[in-house]
Amino acid sequence: MSLELVNIGSDKFREECGLLGVWGHPEAANLTYLGLYAQQHRGQEGVGIVSIDPTAGDAHPGPKRASDAPSNGGFAVHKGTSLVADVFKGFDFKKLPGSVAIGHVRYTTAGGNSLANVQPFVAQVSLGKVAIAHNGNLINADQLRHSLIKDGAIFGSSSDTEAILHLIARAPKSISVEEAVIRALEKVQGAYSLLIAFRDRIFAVRDPAGLRPLAIGKLDGATVFASETCAFDLIGAEYERDVEPGELVIVSDKEVKSYFPFPRAQPSPCVFEYVYFARPDSNIFKKNVYPIRKQMGIELARESGVDADMVVPVPDSGVTAAIGYSQEARIPLELGLIRNHYVGRTFIEPQQSIRDFGVKIKLNANAAVFSGKRIIVVDDSIVRGTTSRKLIDMFRRAGAKEVHLRISAPPTSDPCYYGIDTPRKEELIASKKTVEEIREYLNVDSLAYLSLEGLYRAVGSEPGTMCDACFSGNYPLGTPEKPGGPAQEELFGESS
Ligand code: SF4
C-alpha cells in the first residue's frame, strides 16, 4: 500500500505569523509558550522561543568577567517545525531561563519550512546579542537581500526578516542601540510588527501603516506583547493598549519609552483580520472581532436576503457571520455541516480504491438536518473555489432542495503582499470569473458576496481607511514590483 502525505488545509487565505513577548517576569518563556498556544491559528508550521537572562554576563560586548555565563550571552533558544504543543511536548522550561522572552508561530511562505526559517532569529552584532520576531512581509526584501549580499552579508535563512538583523548589524559602533534599530527600519518597506530583544531592552514596533496588529499588556508588573489579545486572556494579562502605527516602544528595567521615528503614513490596518484571521474573542486594532464578524452577516442578509428554510454555516470560519445572517433574516440557524476537529493539517491518504473522500475527512454534511430543504450556506471567502465546489456537491448529494451561497466579504480578487499567504492572482477564482460565472462553477442556485461598503459598515470604519487590497487591488504600500513607499535610499551610504 502506498502512503502519501496530503495537505488538506482548507482553501483559505492564511495568516502567516503570531508574536508574543515578555519583559520582566520570572516565567517569561513559559508565558510565551502559553501565549503562542493561544495564537496557534496564526501559524502552524513552526514555533520558536528565545529567552534572555539579563543577569548573565555583560549587557554589551567588552572584557569578560569571571562570573559571566559561558558562550550564549544569556540567550537560550528552542524551535521546531510543528505545532506549539508538539514542539514543546515534555519540554523542560528551565532550559529557557530568564525574565525576558520573545516567541513566534509561523506559516511557510517566504522560504521553505526548514528549521532555519523558524523565528525568532538570533545574531551577535557589534551592539550585542539580538533576537527578532516578525509578523508581516517586506516588499523590498529582494532588493535588501541583494544589496546586503553584495556588501558581504551571509544569510542563514531565506526569510525577509533576516535582512532586518543584517541592517542592525551594520550600524556603526558609535551610535546607540535605539538609533541602530531606527536606521535599520528606515530602510525597509512593507508590513511589519516586530519584537526585537537585546539583553537590556526589548523593542516593539509597527510599520507606519500599521498593517499587522500588536498589543501591549501588563502581568504582575511585567510588560507583555501579543499579536492578538486572546493570548493575554490565557496568561491572565491585562490589555493596556495597541502599539500604534509607526510607533516604537522600548521597554527596559528603567523605563518604557515611546517614539514615532518614521515619516507618518496613512494608517491601513488589514481588514481581513476581522473577516477571517483573528480569533473572534480577540481585540484587533482596538475592536473586538466577534461583533464585527457577526455584523458582516447582518449586512449580508440586508444586502442579499433570500427566502429559505435554514442558514447553515461552514465551520468554523462562517459560524459568526451565519449567526448574524440568521438573526437578521429571521431564518433558523442549523449545524448541517459537522467538522472533525481531530484532523491535522496533513494525514496519510489511504489506497486509491478508498481515496475519493475529498473534503469529507474534515467536514460532513448531515442529511438529516436539511434533506428536502432550501438552505443558505454562509462562509467568509471563496479563494480558488475548489473546496466550495466540493462542499456544495456534498449538500446536493445529501438532498438539499436549493443551495444559496452567501459570502461575508467581497470577492478576493487580488493576492496579499503584506504578510498573508495567498495564492497567485491567476489562481483566485474571483480574478478571472464574474459572480455569475462563479455561481455556475459552484452549481448553486444563487451566490452573493458582501459589498466592500457593507464590510466597512460592519467594521465601523470609513471606506478606504484600512487595507482592502485583496478585494480592491488598491495596495496602500504598493507591491514588490511597484513599491509605493518612499524612494529606496542607498543602503549603506551612512552606516558602513
Ligand atoms: S491585501 Fe491587505 S486586507 Fe488583504 S490580507 Fe493583505 S493586508 Fe489584509
mmCIF file of C-alpha atoms in Angstrom, residues 226-415:
data_model
loop_
_atom_site.group_PDB
_atom_site.id
_atom_site.type_symbol
_atom_site.label_atom_id
_atom_site.label_comp_id
_atom_site.label_asym_id
_atom_site.label_seq_id
_atom_site.Cartn_x
_atom_site.Cartn_y
_atom_site.Cartn_z
ATOM 1 C CA ALA A 226 0.982 39.863 21.582
ATOM 2 C CA SER A 227 -0.433 39.923 18.083
ATOM 3 C CA GLU A 228 -3.870 39.122 19.494
ATOM 4 C CA THR A 229 -5.363 39.831 22.896
ATOM 5 C CA CYS A 230 -6.679 36.246 23.206
ATOM 6 C CA ALA A 231 -3.083 35.488 24.274
ATOM 7 C CA PHE A 232 -3.423 37.961 27.159
ATOM 8 C CA ASP A 233 -6.645 36.272 28.261
ATOM 9 C CA LEU A 234 -4.926 32.894 28.514
ATOM 10 C CA ILE A 235 -1.943 34.107 30.564
ATOM 11 C CA GLY A 236 -4.039 36.442 32.726
ATOM 12 C CA ALA A 237 -2.502 39.655 31.401
ATOM 13 C CA GLU A 238 -4.442 42.873 31.183
ATOM 14 C CA TYR A 239 -4.658 44.639 27.824
ATOM 15 C CA GLU A 240 -3.149 48.081 28.108
ATOM 16 C CA ARG A 241 -3.115 49.493 24.585
ATOM 17 C CA ASP A 242 -2.046 48.838 20.994
ATOM 18 C CA VAL A 243 1.393 49.675 19.695
ATOM 19 C CA GLU A 244 0.309 52.462 17.332
ATOM 20 C CA PRO A 245 1.135 52.509 13.601
ATOM 21 C CA GLY A 246 4.695 53.810 13.255
ATOM 22 C CA GLU A 247 5.335 53.596 16.991
ATOM 23 C CA LEU A 248 8.497 52.192 18.523
ATOM 24 C CA VAL A 249 8.050 51.146 22.146
ATOM 25 C CA ILE A 250 11.192 50.395 24.145
ATOM 26 C CA VAL A 251 10.919 48.578 27.469
ATOM 27 C CA SER A 252 13.827 48.205 29.872
ATOM 28 C CA ASP A 253 14.175 47.739 33.620
ATOM 29 C CA LYS A 254 14.433 51.514 33.945
ATOM 30 C CA GLU A 255 11.564 52.786 31.812
ATOM 31 C CA VAL A 256 9.093 52.413 28.981
ATOM 32 C CA LYS A 257 9.776 54.834 26.116
ATOM 33 C CA SER A 258 7.717 55.565 23.026
ATOM 34 C CA TYR A 259 8.917 57.135 19.768
ATOM 35 C CA PHE A 260 7.380 57.862 16.391
ATOM 36 C CA PRO A 261 10.641 57.998 14.444
ATOM 37 C CA PHE A 262 9.377 57.284 10.930
ATOM 38 C CA PRO A 263 7.629 59.578 8.457
ATOM 39 C CA ARG A 264 3.876 59.487 9.134
ATOM 40 C CA ALA A 265 1.752 57.441 6.753
ATOM 41 C CA GLN A 266 -1.959 56.888 6.279
ATOM 42 C CA PRO A 267 -2.793 54.005 8.674
ATOM 43 C CA SER A 268 -4.012 50.985 6.706
ATOM 44 C CA PRO A 269 -4.636 48.094 9.098
ATOM 45 C CA CYS A 270 -5.582 44.801 7.445
ATOM 46 C CA VAL A 271 -9.361 44.441 7.194
ATOM 47 C CA PHE A 272 -9.023 40.692 6.630
ATOM 48 C CA GLU A 273 -8.032 40.267 10.279
ATOM 49 C CA TYR A 274 -11.715 40.953 11.008
ATOM 50 C CA VAL A 275 -13.011 38.790 8.156
ATOM 51 C CA TYR A 276 -11.142 35.619 8.964
ATOM 52 C CA PHE A 277 -7.658 35.625 10.508
ATOM 53 C CA ALA A 278 -8.120 36.753 14.079
ATOM 54 C CA ARG A 279 -9.874 34.736 16.743
ATOM 55 C CA PRO A 280 -13.372 36.106 17.402
ATOM 56 C CA ASP A 281 -12.521 36.630 21.074
ATOM 57 C CA SER A 282 -9.547 38.861 20.277
ATOM 58 C CA ASN A 283 -9.430 42.617 20.157
ATOM 59 C CA ILE A 284 -7.715 43.665 16.960
ATOM 60 C CA PHE A 285 -6.917 47.298 16.190
ATOM 61 C CA LYS A 286 -8.795 48.180 19.417
ATOM 62 C CA LYS A 287 -12.044 46.440 18.443
ATOM 63 C CA ASN A 288 -13.409 43.052 19.391
ATOM 64 C CA VAL A 289 -13.658 40.758 16.380
ATOM 65 C CA TYR A 290 -16.858 38.849 17.263
ATOM 66 C CA PRO A 291 -19.465 41.627 16.937
ATOM 67 C CA ILE A 292 -17.818 42.854 13.735
ATOM 68 C CA ARG A 293 -17.860 39.408 12.163
ATOM 69 C CA LYS A 294 -21.482 38.950 13.237
ATOM 70 C CA GLN A 295 -22.356 42.351 11.780
ATOM 71 C CA MET A 296 -20.883 41.185 8.446
ATOM 72 C CA GLY A 297 -23.594 38.507 8.431
ATOM 73 C CA ILE A 298 -26.238 41.086 9.306
ATOM 74 C CA GLU A 299 -25.114 43.381 6.483
ATOM 75 C CA LEU A 300 -25.014 40.415 4.110
ATOM 76 C CA ALA A 301 -28.614 39.477 4.967
ATOM 77 C CA ARG A 302 -29.704 43.077 4.379
ATOM 78 C CA GLU A 303 -27.905 43.278 1.039
ATOM 79 C CA SER A 304 -28.821 39.904 -0.410
ATOM 80 C CA GLY A 305 -31.563 38.186 1.520
ATOM 81 C CA VAL A 306 -33.239 35.139 0.009
ATOM 82 C CA ASP A 307 -36.173 33.025 1.113
ATOM 83 C CA ALA A 308 -35.023 29.703 2.583
ATOM 84 C CA ASP A 309 -35.668 27.198 5.359
ATOM 85 C CA MET A 310 -32.407 27.435 7.239
ATOM 86 C CA VAL A 311 -28.975 29.066 7.453
ATOM 87 C CA VAL A 312 -26.045 26.636 7.545
ATOM 88 C CA PRO A 313 -22.553 27.915 8.449
ATOM 89 C CA VAL A 314 -19.339 26.468 7.076
ATOM 90 C CA PRO A 315 -17.457 25.699 10.299
ATOM 91 C CA ASP A 316 -15.546 27.303 11.809
ATOM 92 C CA SER A 317 -14.913 30.271 9.553
ATOM 93 C CA GLY A 318 -18.523 31.019 8.626
ATOM 94 C CA VAL A 319 -20.164 30.485 12.009
ATOM 95 C CA THR A 320 -20.080 34.000 13.457
ATOM 96 C CA ALA A 321 -21.331 35.666 10.272
ATOM 97 C CA ALA A 322 -24.015 32.984 9.903
ATOM 98 C CA ILE A 323 -25.340 33.830 13.380
ATOM 99 C CA GLY A 324 -25.694 37.453 12.276
ATOM 100 C CA TYR A 325 -27.304 36.452 8.974
ATOM 101 C CA SER A 326 -29.769 34.121 10.682
ATOM 102 C CA GLN A 327 -30.803 36.719 13.277
ATOM 103 C CA GLU A 328 -31.250 39.473 10.717
ATOM 104 C CA ALA A 329 -33.113 37.285 8.186
ATOM 105 C CA ARG A 330 -35.154 35.532 10.930
ATOM 106 C CA ILE A 331 -34.285 32.188 9.400
ATOM 107 C CA PRO A 332 -33.172 29.457 11.834
ATOM 108 C CA LEU A 333 -29.508 28.553 12.073
ATOM 109 C CA GLU A 334 -28.787 24.838 11.822
ATOM 110 C CA LEU A 335 -25.489 22.979 12.018
ATOM 111 C CA GLY A 336 -25.778 20.981 8.813
ATOM 112 C CA LEU A 337 -22.020 20.627 8.397
ATOM 113 C CA ILE A 338 -20.107 18.826 11.103
ATOM 114 C CA ARG A 339 -16.377 19.322 11.412
ATOM 115 C CA ASN A 340 -13.934 16.676 12.544
ATOM 116 C CA HIS A 341 -11.755 18.656 14.957
ATOM 117 C CA TYR A 342 -9.116 15.965 15.193
ATOM 118 C CA VAL A 343 -7.911 16.146 11.607
ATOM 119 C CA GLY A 344 -4.401 17.528 11.397
ATOM 120 C CA ARG A 345 -3.143 19.637 8.555
ATOM 121 C CA THR A 346 -1.867 16.515 6.882
ATOM 122 C CA PHE A 347 -2.946 12.927 7.001
ATOM 123 C CA ILE A 348 -1.853 9.678 5.486
ATOM 124 C CA GLU A 349 -4.016 9.106 2.457
ATOM 125 C CA PRO A 350 -5.144 5.509 2.022
ATOM 126 C CA GLN A 351 -5.133 3.380 -1.110
ATOM 127 C CA GLN A 352 -6.567 4.682 -4.354
ATOM 128 C CA SER A 353 -9.628 2.449 -4.012
ATOM 129 C CA ILE A 354 -10.842 4.273 -0.882
ATOM 130 C CA ARG A 355 -9.242 7.604 -1.593
ATOM 131 C CA ASP A 356 -12.061 9.611 -3.116
ATOM 132 C CA PHE A 357 -13.488 11.172 0.006
ATOM 133 C CA GLY A 358 -12.396 14.760 -0.689
ATOM 134 C CA VAL A 359 -13.283 17.262 1.998
ATOM 135 C CA LYS A 360 -15.417 14.683 3.818
ATOM 136 C CA ILE A 361 -12.459 13.808 6.020
ATOM 137 C CA LYS A 362 -12.816 17.266 7.540
ATOM 138 C CA LEU A 363 -16.464 18.245 7.044
ATOM 139 C CA ASN A 364 -19.520 16.035 6.754
ATOM 140 C CA ALA A 365 -22.965 17.176 5.612
ATOM 141 C CA ASN A 366 -25.708 15.878 7.900
ATOM 142 C CA ALA A 367 -28.535 14.960 5.534
ATOM 143 C CA ALA A 368 -30.969 14.556 8.420
ATOM 144 C CA VAL A 369 -30.758 18.305 9.001
ATOM 145 C CA PHE A 370 -31.524 19.634 5.528
ATOM 146 C CA SER A 371 -32.725 16.908 3.190
ATOM 147 C CA GLY A 372 -35.507 18.414 1.066
ATOM 148 C CA LYS A 373 -34.871 21.906 2.470
ATOM 149 C CA ARG A 374 -33.821 25.222 0.936
ATOM 150 C CA ILE A 375 -30.550 26.204 2.602
ATOM 151 C CA ILE A 376 -28.418 29.343 2.799
ATOM 152 C CA VAL A 377 -24.762 28.372 3.236
ATOM 153 C CA VAL A 378 -22.621 31.104 4.831
ATOM 154 C CA ASP A 379 -18.815 31.230 4.539
ATOM 155 C CA ASP A 380 -16.270 34.051 4.773
ATOM 156 C CA SER A 381 -14.475 33.647 1.459
ATOM 157 C CA ILE A 382 -14.036 31.694 -1.751
ATOM 158 C CA VAL A 383 -10.376 31.586 -2.717
ATOM 159 C CA ARG A 384 -9.795 29.095 -5.544
ATOM 160 C CA GLY A 385 -13.320 27.741 -5.423
ATOM 161 C CA THR A 386 -12.255 24.102 -5.305
ATOM 162 C CA THR A 387 -13.276 23.407 -1.702
ATOM 163 C CA SER A 388 -16.524 25.378 -2.014
ATOM 164 C CA ARG A 389 -17.486 23.342 -5.065
ATOM 165 C CA LYS A 390 -16.947 20.080 -3.196
ATOM 166 C CA LEU A 391 -18.961 21.350 -0.240
ATOM 167 C CA ILE A 392 -21.876 22.357 -2.423
ATOM 168 C CA ASP A 393 -21.748 18.976 -4.120
ATOM 169 C CA MET A 394 -21.941 17.376 -0.679
ATOM 170 C CA PHE A 395 -25.055 19.417 0.158
ATOM 171 C CA ARG A 396 -26.696 18.451 -3.130
ATOM 172 C CA ARG A 397 -25.938 14.751 -2.687
ATOM 173 C CA ALA A 398 -27.318 14.945 0.840
ATOM 174 C CA GLY A 399 -30.649 16.115 -0.561
ATOM 175 C CA ALA A 400 -30.744 19.918 -0.227
ATOM 176 C CA LYS A 401 -33.559 21.226 -2.441
ATOM 177 C CA GLU A 402 -31.975 24.629 -3.046
ATOM 178 C CA VAL A 403 -28.480 25.862 -2.108
ATOM 179 C CA HIS A 404 -27.873 29.606 -1.819
ATOM 180 C CA LEU A 405 -24.292 30.629 -1.021
ATOM 181 C CA ARG A 406 -23.581 33.859 0.869
ATOM 182 C CA ILE A 407 -20.048 35.128 1.463
ATOM 183 C CA SER A 408 -19.472 37.563 4.334
ATOM 184 C CA ALA A 409 -16.758 39.530 2.488
ATOM 185 C CA PRO A 410 -16.275 40.879 -1.045
ATOM 186 C CA PRO A 411 -14.708 38.653 -3.751
ATOM 187 C CA THR A 412 -10.981 38.016 -3.072
ATOM 188 C CA SER A 413 -9.622 39.078 -6.415
ATOM 189 C CA ASP A 414 -6.029 40.036 -5.583
ATOM 190 C CA PRO A 415 -3.131 38.495 -3.655
#
